[in-house]
Amino acid sequence: MKIYERTENGTVTTVERETGLAEINAAMMGETKRTVRTMSSINRTDYAIDYKDGRSVRLVLVDAPAPEGFVQGQAVTVQRPGREPLTGTVAHIHTAPGYVAVLDDKHRGVSTYPTGFVSAIEADEKPDRPAEPVNLQTHTGAVHAPGRSYKQLRSGTVPKCCASLSALARYHFLIPTSRPVTCRRCLAALAKETAK
């Protein structure tokens, strides 16, 4: 998220992006246009405005600071109720107070979480990751060996016996499990891999 850093006669404050844009638009085309002595564009987003009453305002678009207790780029772990913890880094502050935007290490996407779910990771501390389940169980009870990665499935993996994308319709609801493989096709594929 971006905000404007507003410097008026040496005093620096931060304002919401909408507030900064409103001042820029008013100085350029609005009612306060007549009170402006000079206005110059520093770049596409930043402006310097000199008013006739002696005020000198500079508006610079910057990244919003991270919420209190967090630093942008800081390593964090997110623990959501009923879900596995995930690791990432603090991206930026969210518009609503009490939220942190986290860049996920695994999927490289930014998501917003309440600050209560986010905790900092010490530099020498390794996050506790649960042991990854070995196999995938369907709703019928058959247990399959995991194959290649496929993002559209909830489990994140495709069964080893699945040869085509059209066959994935059968495996929409895969549950990670540590039970042994029962699928005959998966067992045959595993036997071929171990024989090599």
PDB file of C-alpha atoms in Angstrom:
ATOM      1  CA  MET A   1       0.000   0.000   0.000  1.00  0.00           C
ATOM      2  CA  LYS A   2       1.177   3.508  -0.777  1.00  0.00           C
ATOM      3  CA  ILE A   3       0.756   6.711   1.228  1.00  0.00           C
ATOM      4  CA  TYR A   4       1.893  10.286   0.706  1.00  0.00           C
ATOM      5  CA  GLU A   5       4.689  11.787   2.775  1.00  0.00           C
ATOM      6  CA  ARG A   6       3.681  15.463   3.032  1.00  0.00           C
ATOM      7  CA  THR A   7       6.390  17.992   3.876  1.00  0.00           C
ATOM      8  CA  GLU A   8       5.128  21.502   4.622  1.00  0.00           C
ATOM      9  CA  ASN A   9       7.851  24.069   5.391  1.00  0.00           C
ATOM     10  CA  GLY A  10      10.125  21.329   6.773  1.00  0.00           C
ATOM     11  CA  THR A  11       7.444  19.529   8.853  1.00  0.00           C
ATOM     12  CA  VAL A  12       6.926  15.957   7.658  1.00  0.00           C
ATOM     13  CA  THR A  13       3.588  14.164   8.088  1.00  0.00           C
ATOM     14  CA  THR A  14       1.984  11.199   6.376  1.00  0.00           C
ATOM     15  CA  VAL A  15      -1.439  11.348   4.735  1.00  0.00           C
ATOM     16  CA  GLU A  16      -3.612   8.777   3.011  1.00  0.00           C
ATOM     17  CA  ARG A  17      -3.092   8.428  -0.719  1.00  0.00           C
ATOM     18  CA  GLU A  18      -6.591   9.800  -1.433  1.00  0.00           C
ATOM     19  CA  THR A  19      -5.914  12.893   0.712  1.00  0.00           C
ATOM     20  CA  GLY A  20      -2.638  13.592  -1.095  1.00  0.00           C
ATOM     21  CA  LEU A  21      -4.246  13.157  -4.505  1.00  0.00           C
ATOM     22  CA  ALA A  22      -7.104  15.454  -3.473  1.00  0.00           C
ATOM     23  CA  GLU A  23      -4.621  18.209  -2.559  1.00  0.00           C
ATOM     24  CA  ILE A  24      -2.724  17.724  -5.826  1.00  0.00           C
ATOM     25  CA  ASN A  25      -5.934  17.862  -7.886  1.00  0.00           C
ATOM     26  CA  ALA A  26      -7.230  20.917  -6.002  1.00  0.00           C
ATOM     27  CA  ALA A  27      -3.924  22.751  -6.536  1.00  0.00           C
ATOM     28  CA  MET A  28      -3.846  21.813 -10.201  1.00  0.00           C
ATOM     29  CA  MET A  29      -7.478  22.194 -11.265  1.00  0.00           C
ATOM     30  CA  GLY A  30      -9.678  22.882  -8.237  1.00  0.00           C
ATOM     31  CA  GLU A  31     -10.755  25.805  -6.108  1.00  0.00           C
ATOM     32  CA  THR A  32      -7.310  26.361  -4.566  1.00  0.00           C
ATOM     33  CA  LYS A  33      -5.732  26.766  -8.001  1.00  0.00           C
ATOM     34  CA  ARG A  34      -5.769  30.556  -7.566  1.00  0.00           C
ATOM     35  CA  THR A  35      -3.808  30.318  -4.291  1.00  0.00           C
ATOM     36  CA  VAL A  36      -0.921  28.393  -5.925  1.00  0.00           C
ATOM     37  CA  ARG A  37       2.164  30.327  -7.016  1.00  0.00           C
ATOM     38  CA  THR A  38       3.977  27.422  -8.669  1.00  0.00           C
ATOM     39  CA  MET A  39       3.394  23.700  -8.975  1.00  0.00           C
ATOM     40  CA  SER A  40       5.886  21.261 -10.414  1.00  0.00           C
ATOM     41  CA  SER A  41       5.896  17.543 -10.973  1.00  0.00           C
ATOM     42  CA  ILE A  42       8.944  15.801  -9.486  1.00  0.00           C
ATOM     43  CA  ASN A  43       7.996  12.552 -11.231  1.00  0.00           C
ATOM     44  CA  ARG A  44       4.709  10.884 -12.211  1.00  0.00           C
ATOM     45  CA  THR A  45       3.487  10.591  -8.595  1.00  0.00           C
ATOM     46  CA  ASP A  46       5.357  13.280  -6.606  1.00  0.00           C
ATOM     47  CA  TYR A  47       4.663  17.032  -6.622  1.00  0.00           C
ATOM     48  CA  ALA A  48       6.061  20.262  -5.185  1.00  0.00           C
ATOM     49  CA  ILE A  49       3.511  23.023  -4.549  1.00  0.00           C
ATOM     50  CA  ASP A  50       4.350  26.616  -3.568  1.00  0.00           C
ATOM     51  CA  TYR A  51       1.344  28.578  -2.303  1.00  0.00           C
ATOM     52  CA  LYS A  52       1.017  32.378  -2.506  1.00  0.00           C
ATOM     53  CA  ASP A  53       0.702  32.597   1.303  1.00  0.00           C
ATOM     54  CA  GLY A  54       4.308  31.303   1.703  1.00  0.00           C
ATOM     55  CA  ARG A  55       3.640  27.611   2.322  1.00  0.00           C
ATOM     56  CA  SER A  56       5.855  25.161   0.475  1.00  0.00           C
ATOM     57  CA  VAL A  57       4.393  21.644   0.225  1.00  0.00           C
ATOM     58  CA  ARG A  58       6.078  18.568  -1.177  1.00  0.00           C
ATOM     59  CA  LEU A  59       4.056  15.349  -1.654  1.00  0.00           C
ATOM     60  CA  VAL A  60       6.047  12.141  -2.188  1.00  0.00           C
ATOM     61  CA  LEU A  61       4.385   8.754  -2.687  1.00  0.00           C
ATOM     62  CA  VAL A  62       6.030   6.127  -0.436  1.00  0.00           C
ATOM     63  CA  ASP A  63       5.315   2.621   0.843  1.00  0.00           C
ATOM     64  CA  ALA A  64       3.281   2.588   4.025  1.00  0.00           C
ATOM     65  CA  PRO A  65       5.281   1.545   7.093  1.00  0.00           C
ATOM     66  CA  ALA A  66       4.693  -1.820   8.676  1.00  0.00           C
ATOM     67  CA  PRO A  67       2.431  -1.917  11.739  1.00  0.00           C
ATOM     68  CA  GLU A  68       3.928  -1.325  15.163  1.00  0.00           C
ATOM     69  CA  GLY A  69       6.078  -4.262  16.219  1.00  0.00           C
ATOM     70  CA  PHE A  70       6.832  -5.300  12.640  1.00  0.00           C
ATOM     71  CA  VAL A  71       9.413  -4.094  10.135  1.00  0.00           C
ATOM     72  CA  GLN A  72       8.968  -4.301   6.382  1.00  0.00           C
ATOM     73  CA  GLY A  73      10.858  -7.360   5.115  1.00  0.00           C
ATOM     74  CA  GLN A  74      10.890  -9.009   8.569  1.00  0.00           C
ATOM     75  CA  ALA A  75      10.558 -12.806   8.639  1.00  0.00           C
ATOM     76  CA  VAL A  76       7.260 -13.877  10.222  1.00  0.00           C
ATOM     77  CA  THR A  77       5.142 -16.961  10.707  1.00  0.00           C
ATOM     78  CA  VAL A  78       1.351 -16.923  10.335  1.00  0.00           C
ATOM     79  CA  GLN A  79      -0.745 -19.310  12.447  1.00  0.00           C
ATOM     80  CA  ARG A  80      -4.376 -19.375  11.340  1.00  0.00           C
ATOM     81  CA  PRO A  81      -6.873 -21.390  13.383  1.00  0.00           C
ATOM     82  CA  GLY A  82      -7.246 -24.893  11.970  1.00  0.00           C
ATOM     83  CA  ARG A  83      -4.537 -24.429   9.326  1.00  0.00           C
ATOM     84  CA  GLU A  84      -0.878 -25.261   9.013  1.00  0.00           C
ATOM     85  CA  PRO A  85       1.485 -22.380   9.856  1.00  0.00           C
ATOM     86  CA  LEU A  86       3.060 -20.578   6.936  1.00  0.00           C
ATOM     87  CA  THR A  87       6.189 -18.465   6.748  1.00  0.00           C
ATOM     88  CA  GLY A  88       6.795 -15.235   4.908  1.00  0.00           C
ATOM     89  CA  THR A  89       7.953 -11.641   5.212  1.00  0.00           C
ATOM     90  CA  VAL A  90       6.087  -8.462   6.138  1.00  0.00           C
ATOM     91  CA  ALA A  91       5.082  -6.704   2.908  1.00  0.00           C
ATOM     92  CA  HIS A  92       3.354  -3.534   4.174  1.00  0.00           C
ATOM     93  CA  ILE A  93       0.652  -2.158   6.440  1.00  0.00           C
ATOM     94  CA  HIS A  94      -2.961  -2.706   5.505  1.00  0.00           C
ATOM     95  CA  THR A  95      -5.450   0.162   5.314  1.00  0.00           C
ATOM     96  CA  ALA A  96      -7.372  -1.220   8.294  1.00  0.00           C
ATOM     97  CA  PRO A  97      -5.461  -0.953  11.587  1.00  0.00           C
ATOM     98  CA  GLY A  98      -4.566  -4.232  13.239  1.00  0.00           C
ATOM     99  CA  TYR A  99      -3.698  -6.087  10.027  1.00  0.00           C
ATOM    100  CA  VAL A 100      -0.370  -7.106   8.494  1.00  0.00           C
ATOM    101  CA  ALA A 101       0.263  -7.868   4.821  1.00  0.00           C
ATOM    102  CA  VAL A 102       2.513 -10.926   4.509  1.00  0.00           C
ATOM    103  CA  LEU A 103       4.371 -12.100   1.397  1.00  0.00           C
ATOM    104  CA  ASP A 104       4.095 -15.907   1.479  1.00  0.00           C
ATOM    105  CA  ASP A 105       7.423 -17.731   0.982  1.00  0.00           C
ATOM    106  CA  LYS A 106       5.827 -20.710  -0.802  1.00  0.00           C
ATOM    107  CA  HIS A 107       3.388 -19.102  -3.262  1.00  0.00           C
ATOM    108  CA  ARG A 108       4.944 -15.585  -3.398  1.00  0.00           C
ATOM    109  CA  GLY A 109       1.532 -13.934  -2.947  1.00  0.00           C
ATOM    110  CA  VAL A 110       0.643 -11.127  -0.532  1.00  0.00           C
ATOM    111  CA  SER A 111      -2.242 -11.778   1.876  1.00  0.00           C
ATOM    112  CA  THR A 112      -3.535  -9.734   4.802  1.00  0.00           C
ATOM    113  CA  TYR A 113      -3.833 -11.264   8.279  1.00  0.00           C
ATOM    114  CA  PRO A 114      -4.866  -9.915  11.692  1.00  0.00           C
ATOM    115  CA  THR A 115      -1.804  -9.061  13.811  1.00  0.00           C
ATOM    116  CA  GLY A 116      -2.876 -11.712  16.343  1.00  0.00           C
ATOM    117  CA  PHE A 117      -2.160 -14.439  13.766  1.00  0.00           C
ATOM    118  CA  VAL A 118       1.316 -13.103  12.886  1.00  0.00           C
ATOM    119  CA  SER A 119       4.452 -13.526  14.993  1.00  0.00           C
ATOM    120  CA  ALA A 120       8.048 -12.551  14.257  1.00  0.00           C
ATOM    121  CA  ILE A 121      10.730 -15.174  13.709  1.00  0.00           C
ATOM    122  CA  GLU A 122      14.059 -14.610  15.408  1.00  0.00           C
ATOM    123  CA  ALA A 123      17.060 -14.722  13.087  1.00  0.00           C
ATOM    124  CA  ASP A 124      18.485 -17.932  14.611  1.00  0.00           C
ATOM    125  CA  GLU A 125      15.083 -19.556  15.157  1.00  0.00           C
ATOM    126  CA  LYS A 126      13.711 -22.048  12.655  1.00  0.00           C
ATOM    127  CA  PRO A 127       9.910 -22.225  12.394  1.00  0.00           C
ATOM    128  CA  ASP A 128       8.358 -25.520  13.483  1.00  0.00           C
ATOM    129  CA  ARG A 129       6.903 -27.099  10.399  1.00  0.00           C
ATOM    130  CA  PRO A 130       4.653 -30.104  10.752  1.00  0.00           C
ATOM    131  CA  ALA A 131       5.781 -33.249   9.002  1.00  0.00           C
ATOM    132  CA  GLU A 132       4.415 -33.254   5.494  1.00  0.00           C
ATOM    133  CA  PRO A 133       1.884 -36.026   4.911  1.00  0.00           C
ATOM    134  CA  VAL A 134       3.157 -38.708   2.617  1.00  0.00           C
ATOM    135  CA  ASN A 135       0.000 -39.879   0.868  1.00  0.00           C
ATOM    136  CA  LEU A 136      -3.423 -38.656  -0.335  1.00  0.00           C
ATOM    137  CA  GLN A 137      -6.752 -40.229   0.579  1.00  0.00           C
ATOM    138  CA  THR A 138      -9.922 -39.824  -1.493  1.00  0.00           C
ATOM    139  CA  HIS A 139     -13.432 -39.656  -0.067  1.00  0.00           C
ATOM    140  CA  THR A 140     -13.883 -43.349  -0.927  1.00  0.00           C
ATOM    141  CA  GLY A 141     -11.013 -44.336   1.354  1.00  0.00           C
ATOM    142  CA  ALA A 142      -8.462 -45.216  -1.359  1.00  0.00           C
ATOM    143  CA  VAL A 143      -4.962 -43.956  -0.516  1.00  0.00           C
ATOM    144  CA  HIS A 144      -2.803 -42.662  -3.383  1.00  0.00           C
ATOM    145  CA  ALA A 145       0.888 -41.766  -3.596  1.00  0.00           C
ATOM    146  CA  PRO A 146       1.491 -38.060  -4.325  1.00  0.00           C
ATOM    147  CA  GLY A 147       2.727 -37.162  -7.781  1.00  0.00           C
ATOM    148  CA  ARG A 148       3.605 -33.876  -9.418  1.00  0.00           C
ATOM    149  CA  SER A 149       2.455 -30.514  -8.070  1.00  0.00           C
ATOM    150  CA  TYR A 150      -0.812 -29.059  -9.323  1.00  0.00           C
ATOM    151  CA  LYS A 151      -2.013 -25.731  -7.870  1.00  0.00           C
ATOM    152  CA  GLN A 152      -5.744 -26.078  -8.591  1.00  0.00           C
ATOM    153  CA  LEU A 153      -6.229 -28.964  -6.193  1.00  0.00           C
ATOM    154  CA  ARG A 154      -6.842 -28.225  -2.540  1.00  0.00           C
ATOM    155  CA  SER A 155      -4.090 -30.604  -1.436  1.00  0.00           C
ATOM    156  CA  GLY A 156      -1.588 -29.117  -3.895  1.00  0.00           C
ATOM    157  CA  THR A 157      -0.608 -32.475  -5.418  1.00  0.00           C
ATOM    158  CA  VAL A 158      -1.914 -34.915  -7.980  1.00  0.00           C
ATOM    159  CA  PRO A 159      -2.110 -38.672  -7.320  1.00  0.00           C
ATOM    160  CA  LYS A 160       0.685 -40.636  -8.940  1.00  0.00           C
ATOM    161  CA  CYS A 161      -1.872 -42.780 -10.810  1.00  0.00           C
ATOM    162  CA  CYS A 162      -3.441 -39.773 -12.512  1.00  0.00           C
ATOM    163  CA  ALA A 163      -2.240 -39.669 -16.121  1.00  0.00           C
ATOM    164  CA  SER A 164      -4.236 -36.725 -17.495  1.00  0.00           C
ATOM    165  CA  LEU A 165      -5.798 -33.462 -16.389  1.00  0.00           C
ATOM    166  CA  SER A 166      -9.262 -34.763 -17.318  1.00  0.00           C
ATOM    167  CA  ALA A 167      -8.835 -37.567 -14.771  1.00  0.00           C
ATOM    168  CA  LEU A 168      -8.361 -35.006 -12.004  1.00  0.00           C
ATOM    169  CA  ALA A 169     -12.134 -34.592 -11.708  1.00  0.00           C
ATOM    170  CA  ARG A 170     -12.177 -37.813  -9.690  1.00  0.00           C
ATOM    171  CA  TYR A 171      -9.654 -36.461  -7.170  1.00  0.00           C
ATOM    172  CA  HIS A 172     -11.080 -33.067  -6.150  1.00  0.00           C
ATOM    173  CA  PHE A 173     -11.211 -33.904  -2.462  1.00  0.00           C
ATOM    174  CA  LEU A 174      -7.854 -35.335  -1.459  1.00  0.00           C
ATOM    175  CA  ILE A 175      -7.033 -35.553   2.236  1.00  0.00           C
ATOM    176  CA  PRO A 176      -3.360 -35.702   3.301  1.00  0.00           C
ATOM    177  CA  THR A 177      -2.725 -38.851   5.327  1.00  0.00           C
ATOM    178  CA  SER A 178       0.115 -40.975   6.680  1.00  0.00           C
ATOM    179  CA  ARG A 179      -1.749 -44.240   5.918  1.00  0.00           C
ATOM    180  CA  PRO A 180      -0.046 -46.663   3.498  1.00  0.00           C
ATOM    181  CA  VAL A 181      -0.855 -46.569  -0.223  1.00  0.00           C
ATOM    182  CA  THR A 182      -3.730 -48.834  -1.307  1.00  0.00           C
ATOM    183  CA  CYS A 183      -4.160 -47.777  -4.956  1.00  0.00           C
ATOM    184  CA  ARG A 184      -2.903 -50.547  -7.294  1.00  0.00           C
ATOM    185  CA  ARG A 185      -1.787 -48.081 -10.004  1.00  0.00           C
ATOM    186  CA  CYS A 186       0.175 -45.974  -7.505  1.00  0.00           C
ATOM    187  CA  LEU A 187       1.814 -49.116  -6.056  1.00  0.00           C
ATOM    188  CA  ALA A 188       2.828 -50.188  -9.588  1.00  0.00           C
ATOM    189  CA  ALA A 189       4.285 -46.740 -10.318  1.00  0.00           C
ATOM    190  CA  LEU A 190       6.230 -46.790  -7.038  1.00  0.00           C
ATOM    191  CA  ALA A 191       7.563 -50.261  -7.843  1.00  0.00           C
ATOM    192  CA  LYS A 192       8.790 -49.020 -11.246  1.00  0.00           C
ATOM    193  CA  GLU A 193      10.570 -46.074  -9.614  1.00  0.00           C
ATOM    194  CA  THR A 194      12.345 -48.259  -7.057  1.00  0.00           C
ATOM    195  CA  ALA A 195      13.348 -50.769  -9.762  1.00  0.00           C
ATOM    196  CA  LYS A 196      15.236 -48.048 -11.701  1.00  0.00           C
TER     197      LYS A 196
END
